[in-house]
mmCIF file with all atom_site columns, C-alpha atoms in Angstrom:
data_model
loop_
_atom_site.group_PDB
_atom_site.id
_atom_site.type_symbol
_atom_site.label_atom_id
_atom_site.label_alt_id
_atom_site.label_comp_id
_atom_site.label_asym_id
_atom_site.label_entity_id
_atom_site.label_seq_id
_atom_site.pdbx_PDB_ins_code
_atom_site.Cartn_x
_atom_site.Cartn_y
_atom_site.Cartn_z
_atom_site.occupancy
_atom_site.B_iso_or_equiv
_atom_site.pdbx_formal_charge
_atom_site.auth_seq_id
_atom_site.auth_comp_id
_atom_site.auth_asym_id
_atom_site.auth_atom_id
_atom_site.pdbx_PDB_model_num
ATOM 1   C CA . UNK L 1 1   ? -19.332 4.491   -15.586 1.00 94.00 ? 1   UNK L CA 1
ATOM 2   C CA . UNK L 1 2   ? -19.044 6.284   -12.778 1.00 96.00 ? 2   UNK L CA 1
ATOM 3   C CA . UNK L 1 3   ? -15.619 5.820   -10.156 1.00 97.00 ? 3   UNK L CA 1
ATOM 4   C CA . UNK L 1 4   ? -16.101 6.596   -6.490  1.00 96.00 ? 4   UNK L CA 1
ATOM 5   C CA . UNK L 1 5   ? -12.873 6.225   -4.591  1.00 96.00 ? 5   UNK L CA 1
ATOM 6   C CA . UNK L 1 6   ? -11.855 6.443   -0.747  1.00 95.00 ? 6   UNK L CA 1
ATOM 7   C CA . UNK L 1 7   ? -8.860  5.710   1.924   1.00 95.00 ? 7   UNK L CA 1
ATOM 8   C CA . UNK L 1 8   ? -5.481  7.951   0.924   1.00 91.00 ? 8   UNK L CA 1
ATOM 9   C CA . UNK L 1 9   ? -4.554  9.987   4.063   1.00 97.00 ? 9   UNK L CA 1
ATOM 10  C CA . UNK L 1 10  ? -0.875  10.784  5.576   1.00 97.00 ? 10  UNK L CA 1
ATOM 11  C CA . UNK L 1 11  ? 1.030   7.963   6.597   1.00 98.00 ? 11  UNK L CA 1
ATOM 12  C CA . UNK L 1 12  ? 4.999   7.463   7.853   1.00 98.00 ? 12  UNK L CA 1
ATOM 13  C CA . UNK L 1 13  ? 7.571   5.637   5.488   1.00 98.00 ? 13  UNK L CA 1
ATOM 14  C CA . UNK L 1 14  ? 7.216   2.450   6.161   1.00 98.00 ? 14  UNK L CA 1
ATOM 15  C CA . UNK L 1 15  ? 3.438   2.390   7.053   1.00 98.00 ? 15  UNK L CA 1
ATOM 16  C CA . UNK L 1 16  ? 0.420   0.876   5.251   1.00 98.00 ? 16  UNK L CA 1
ATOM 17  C CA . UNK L 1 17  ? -3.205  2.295   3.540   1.00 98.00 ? 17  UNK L CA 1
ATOM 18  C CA . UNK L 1 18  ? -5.569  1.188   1.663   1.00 98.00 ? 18  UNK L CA 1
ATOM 19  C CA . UNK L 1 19  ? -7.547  2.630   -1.423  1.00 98.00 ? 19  UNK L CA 1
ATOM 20  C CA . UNK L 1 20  ? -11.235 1.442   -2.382  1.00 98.00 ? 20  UNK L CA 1
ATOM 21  C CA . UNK L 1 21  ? -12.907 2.303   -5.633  1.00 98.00 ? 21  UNK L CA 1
ATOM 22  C CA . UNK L 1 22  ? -16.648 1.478   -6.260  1.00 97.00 ? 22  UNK L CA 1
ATOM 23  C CA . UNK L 1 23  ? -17.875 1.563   -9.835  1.00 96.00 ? 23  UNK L CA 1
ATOM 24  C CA . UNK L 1 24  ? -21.523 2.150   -10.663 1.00 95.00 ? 24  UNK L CA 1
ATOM 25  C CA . UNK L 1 25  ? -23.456 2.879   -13.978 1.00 92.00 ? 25  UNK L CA 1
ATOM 26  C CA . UNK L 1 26  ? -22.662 0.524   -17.136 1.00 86.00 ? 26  UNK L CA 1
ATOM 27  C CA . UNK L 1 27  ? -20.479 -1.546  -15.126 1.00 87.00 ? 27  UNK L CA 1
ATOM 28  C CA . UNK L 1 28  ? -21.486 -4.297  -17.598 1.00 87.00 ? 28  UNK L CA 1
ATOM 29  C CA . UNK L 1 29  ? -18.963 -2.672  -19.802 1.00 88.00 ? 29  UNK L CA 1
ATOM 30  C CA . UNK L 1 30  ? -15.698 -2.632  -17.729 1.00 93.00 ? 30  UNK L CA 1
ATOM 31  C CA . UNK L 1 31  ? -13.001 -4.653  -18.504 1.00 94.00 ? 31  UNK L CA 1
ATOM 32  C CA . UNK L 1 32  ? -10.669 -3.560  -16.340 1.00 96.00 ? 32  UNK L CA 1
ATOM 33  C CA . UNK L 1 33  ? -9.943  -1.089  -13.423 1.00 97.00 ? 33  UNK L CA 1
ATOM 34  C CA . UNK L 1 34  ? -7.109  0.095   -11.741 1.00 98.00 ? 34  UNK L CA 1
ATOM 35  C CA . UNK L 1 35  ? -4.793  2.656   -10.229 1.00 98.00 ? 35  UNK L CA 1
ATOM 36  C CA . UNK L 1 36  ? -2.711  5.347   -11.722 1.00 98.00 ? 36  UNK L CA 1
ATOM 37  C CA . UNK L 1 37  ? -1.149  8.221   -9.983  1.00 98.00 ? 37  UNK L CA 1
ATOM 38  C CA . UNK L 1 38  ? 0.544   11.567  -10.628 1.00 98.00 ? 38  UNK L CA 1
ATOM 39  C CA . UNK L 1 39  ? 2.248   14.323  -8.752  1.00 97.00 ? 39  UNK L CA 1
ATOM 40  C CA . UNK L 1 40  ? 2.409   17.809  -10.244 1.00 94.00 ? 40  UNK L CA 1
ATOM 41  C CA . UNK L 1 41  ? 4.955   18.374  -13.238 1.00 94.00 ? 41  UNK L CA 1
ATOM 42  C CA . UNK L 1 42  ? 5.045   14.434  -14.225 1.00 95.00 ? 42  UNK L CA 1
ATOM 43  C CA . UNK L 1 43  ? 2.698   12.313  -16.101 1.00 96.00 ? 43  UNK L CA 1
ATOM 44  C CA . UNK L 1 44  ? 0.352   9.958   -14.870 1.00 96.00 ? 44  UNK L CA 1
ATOM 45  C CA . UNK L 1 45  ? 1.660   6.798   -14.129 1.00 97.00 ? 45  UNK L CA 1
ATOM 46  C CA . UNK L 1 46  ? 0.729   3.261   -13.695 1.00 98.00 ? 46  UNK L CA 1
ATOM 47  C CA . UNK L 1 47  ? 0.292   1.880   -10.159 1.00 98.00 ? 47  UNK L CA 1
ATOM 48  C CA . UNK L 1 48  ? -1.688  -1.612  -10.616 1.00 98.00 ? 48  UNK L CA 1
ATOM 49  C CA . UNK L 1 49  ? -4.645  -2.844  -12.548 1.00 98.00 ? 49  UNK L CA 1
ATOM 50  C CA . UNK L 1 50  ? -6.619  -5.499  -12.563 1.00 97.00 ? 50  UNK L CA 1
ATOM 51  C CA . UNK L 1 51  ? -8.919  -7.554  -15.442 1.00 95.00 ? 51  UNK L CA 1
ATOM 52  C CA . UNK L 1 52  ? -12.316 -8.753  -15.087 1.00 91.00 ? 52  UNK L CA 1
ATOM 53  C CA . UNK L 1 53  ? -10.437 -12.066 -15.507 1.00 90.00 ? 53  UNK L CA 1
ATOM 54  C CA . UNK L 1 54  ? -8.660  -11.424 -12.462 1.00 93.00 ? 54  UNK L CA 1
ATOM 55  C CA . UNK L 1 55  ? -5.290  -10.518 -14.138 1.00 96.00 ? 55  UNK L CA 1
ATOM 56  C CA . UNK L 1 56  ? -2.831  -8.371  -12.256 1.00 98.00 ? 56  UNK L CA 1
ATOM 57  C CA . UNK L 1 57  ? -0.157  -5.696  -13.479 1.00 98.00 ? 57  UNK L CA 1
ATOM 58  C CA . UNK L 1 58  ? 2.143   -3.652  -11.184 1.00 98.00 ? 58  UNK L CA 1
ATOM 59  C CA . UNK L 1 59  ? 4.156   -0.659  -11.809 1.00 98.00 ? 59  UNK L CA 1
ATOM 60  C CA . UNK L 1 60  ? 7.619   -1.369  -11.434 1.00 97.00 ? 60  UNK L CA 1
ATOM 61  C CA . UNK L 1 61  ? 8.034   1.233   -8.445  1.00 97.00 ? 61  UNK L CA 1
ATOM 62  C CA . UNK L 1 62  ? 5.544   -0.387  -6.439  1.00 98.00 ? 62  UNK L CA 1
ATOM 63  C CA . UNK L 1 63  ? 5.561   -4.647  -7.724  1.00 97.00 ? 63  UNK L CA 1
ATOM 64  C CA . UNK L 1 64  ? 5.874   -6.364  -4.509  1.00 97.00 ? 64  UNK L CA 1
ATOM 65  C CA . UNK L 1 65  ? 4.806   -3.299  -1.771  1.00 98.00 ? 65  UNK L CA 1
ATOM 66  C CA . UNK L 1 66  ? 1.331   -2.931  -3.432  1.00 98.00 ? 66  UNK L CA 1
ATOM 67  C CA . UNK L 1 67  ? -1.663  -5.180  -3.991  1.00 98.00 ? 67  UNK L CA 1
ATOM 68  C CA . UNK L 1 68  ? -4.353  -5.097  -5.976  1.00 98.00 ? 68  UNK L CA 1
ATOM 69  C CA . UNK L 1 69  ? -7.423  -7.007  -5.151  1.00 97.00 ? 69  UNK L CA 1
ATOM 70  C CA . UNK L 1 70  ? -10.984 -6.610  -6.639  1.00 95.00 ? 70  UNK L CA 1
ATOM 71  C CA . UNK L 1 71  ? -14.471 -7.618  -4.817  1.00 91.00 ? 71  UNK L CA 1
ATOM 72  C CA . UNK L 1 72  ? -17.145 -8.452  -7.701  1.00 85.00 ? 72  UNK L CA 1
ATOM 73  C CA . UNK L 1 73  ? -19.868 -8.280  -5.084  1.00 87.00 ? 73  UNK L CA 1
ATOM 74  C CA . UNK L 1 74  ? -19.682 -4.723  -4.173  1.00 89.00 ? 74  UNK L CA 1
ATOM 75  C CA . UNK L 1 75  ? -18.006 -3.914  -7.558  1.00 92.00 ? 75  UNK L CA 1
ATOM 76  C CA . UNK L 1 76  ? -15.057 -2.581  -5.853  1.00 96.00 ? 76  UNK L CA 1
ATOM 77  C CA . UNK L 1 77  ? -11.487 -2.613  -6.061  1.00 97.00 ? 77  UNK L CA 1
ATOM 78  C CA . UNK L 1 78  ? -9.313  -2.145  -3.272  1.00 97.00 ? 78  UNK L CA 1
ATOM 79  C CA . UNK L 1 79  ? -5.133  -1.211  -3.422  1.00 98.00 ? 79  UNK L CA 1
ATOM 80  C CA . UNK L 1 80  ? -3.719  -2.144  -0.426  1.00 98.00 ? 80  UNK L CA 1
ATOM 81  C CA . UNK L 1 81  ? -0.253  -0.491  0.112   1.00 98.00 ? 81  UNK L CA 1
ATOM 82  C CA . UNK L 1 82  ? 2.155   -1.528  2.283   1.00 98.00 ? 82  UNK L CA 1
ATOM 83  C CA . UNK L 1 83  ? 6.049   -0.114  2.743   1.00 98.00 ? 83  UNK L CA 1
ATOM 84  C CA . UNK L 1 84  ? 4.886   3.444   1.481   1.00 98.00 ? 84  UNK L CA 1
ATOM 85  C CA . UNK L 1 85  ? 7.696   5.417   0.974   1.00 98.00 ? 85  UNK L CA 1
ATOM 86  C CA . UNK L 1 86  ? 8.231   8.970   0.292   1.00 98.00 ? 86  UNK L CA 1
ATOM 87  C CA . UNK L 1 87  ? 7.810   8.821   -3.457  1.00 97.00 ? 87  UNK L CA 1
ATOM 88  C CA . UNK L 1 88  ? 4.914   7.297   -2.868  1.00 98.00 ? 88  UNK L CA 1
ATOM 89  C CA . UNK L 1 89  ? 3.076   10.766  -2.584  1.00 98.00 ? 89  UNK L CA 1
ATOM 90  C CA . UNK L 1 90  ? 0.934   11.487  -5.386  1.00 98.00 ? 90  UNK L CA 1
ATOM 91  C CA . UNK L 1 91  ? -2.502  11.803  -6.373  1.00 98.00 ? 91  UNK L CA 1
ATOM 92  C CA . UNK L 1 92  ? -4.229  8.548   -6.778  1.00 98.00 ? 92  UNK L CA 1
ATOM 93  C CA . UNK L 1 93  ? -6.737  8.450   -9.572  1.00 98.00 ? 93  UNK L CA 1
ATOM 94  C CA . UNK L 1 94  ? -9.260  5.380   -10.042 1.00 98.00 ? 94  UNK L CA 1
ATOM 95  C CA . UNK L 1 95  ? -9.054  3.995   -13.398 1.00 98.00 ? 95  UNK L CA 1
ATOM 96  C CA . UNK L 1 96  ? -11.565 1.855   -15.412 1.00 97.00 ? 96  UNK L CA 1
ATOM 97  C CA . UNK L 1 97  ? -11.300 1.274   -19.117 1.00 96.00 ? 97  UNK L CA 1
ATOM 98  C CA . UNK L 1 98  ? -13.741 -0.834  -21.723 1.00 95.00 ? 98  UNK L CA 1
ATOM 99  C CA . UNK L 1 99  ? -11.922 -2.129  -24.800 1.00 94.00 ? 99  UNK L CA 1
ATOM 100 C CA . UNK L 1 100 ? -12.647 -0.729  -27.788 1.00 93.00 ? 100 UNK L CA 1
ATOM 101 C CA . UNK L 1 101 ? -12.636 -3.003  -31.266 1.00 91.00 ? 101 UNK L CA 1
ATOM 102 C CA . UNK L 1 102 ? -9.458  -1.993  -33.257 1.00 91.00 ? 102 UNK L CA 1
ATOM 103 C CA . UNK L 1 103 ? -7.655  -1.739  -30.579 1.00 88.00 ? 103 UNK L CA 1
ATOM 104 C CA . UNK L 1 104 ? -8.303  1.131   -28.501 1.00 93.00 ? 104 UNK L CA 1
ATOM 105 C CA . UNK L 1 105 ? -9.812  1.883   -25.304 1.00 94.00 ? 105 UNK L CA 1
ATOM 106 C CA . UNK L 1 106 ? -12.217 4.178   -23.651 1.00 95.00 ? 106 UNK L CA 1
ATOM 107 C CA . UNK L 1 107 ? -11.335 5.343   -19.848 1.00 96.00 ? 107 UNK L CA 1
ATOM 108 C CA . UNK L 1 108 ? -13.564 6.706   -17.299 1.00 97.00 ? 108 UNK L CA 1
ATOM 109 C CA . UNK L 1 109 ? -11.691 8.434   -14.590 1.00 97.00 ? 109 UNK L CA 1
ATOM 110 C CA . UNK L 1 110 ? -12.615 9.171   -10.525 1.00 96.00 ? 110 UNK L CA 1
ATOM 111 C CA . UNK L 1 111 ? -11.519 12.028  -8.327  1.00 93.00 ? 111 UNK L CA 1
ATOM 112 C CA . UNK L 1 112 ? -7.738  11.791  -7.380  1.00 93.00 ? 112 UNK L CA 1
ATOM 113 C CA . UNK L 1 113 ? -7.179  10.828  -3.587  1.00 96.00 ? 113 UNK L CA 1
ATOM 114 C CA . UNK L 1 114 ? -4.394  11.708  -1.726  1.00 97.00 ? 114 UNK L CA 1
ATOM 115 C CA . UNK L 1 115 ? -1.599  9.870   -0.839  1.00 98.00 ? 115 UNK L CA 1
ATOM 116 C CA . UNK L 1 116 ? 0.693   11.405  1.157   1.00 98.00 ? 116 UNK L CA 1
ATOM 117 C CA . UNK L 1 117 ? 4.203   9.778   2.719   1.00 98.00 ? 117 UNK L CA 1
ATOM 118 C CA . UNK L 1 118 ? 6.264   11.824  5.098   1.00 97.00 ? 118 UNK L CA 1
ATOM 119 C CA . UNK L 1 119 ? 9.956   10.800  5.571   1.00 93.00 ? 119 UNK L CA 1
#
């Protein structure tokens, strides 16, 4: 699987942007994708996800400001942020993960885009 992902930029507090990931390759496979981010010094962290069933989870930090949204056509997800905020600046990493039998999980991983919120 393969994770191509665009839109990040600089923004004001208070301001809005939007993040697109495409997937490509065994996208048979996926059973979920999402959004994680991470700023230097701190672990990743959980921004949204979203199922092939269409089931959503949020971060706490961002439930209500963020929305996750997925477009089967064009095998793309899109986060669309709204009320960014400072702490919002990170590096925004594409996620997509296949279930594994026993319980695991195998993760495929795109470039990090920018996200950057000035006060």
């Amino acid at each position: 699987v393969q994770l191509q992902a665009s839109g990040g930029g600089l923004v004001q507090a208070g301001g809005s942007l939007r993040l697109s990931c495409r997937a490509s390759g065994s996208i048979f496979s996926i059973d979920g994708m999402g959004w994680y981010r991470q700023v230097p010094e701190k672990q990743r962290e959980l921004v949204a996800t979203i199922t092939t069933g269409g089931d959503r989870n949020y971060g706490d930090s961002v439930e209500g400001r963020f929305i996750i949204s997925r477009d089967n056509a064009k095998n793309t997800i899109n986060l669309q942020m709204y009320s960014l905020k400072p702490e919002d600046t990170a590096l925004y990493y594409c996620n997509a993960y296949r279930l594994i039998s026993g319980g695991g999980r195998a993760d495929y991983w795109g470039q990090g885009t920018e996200v950057t919120v000035s006060s």
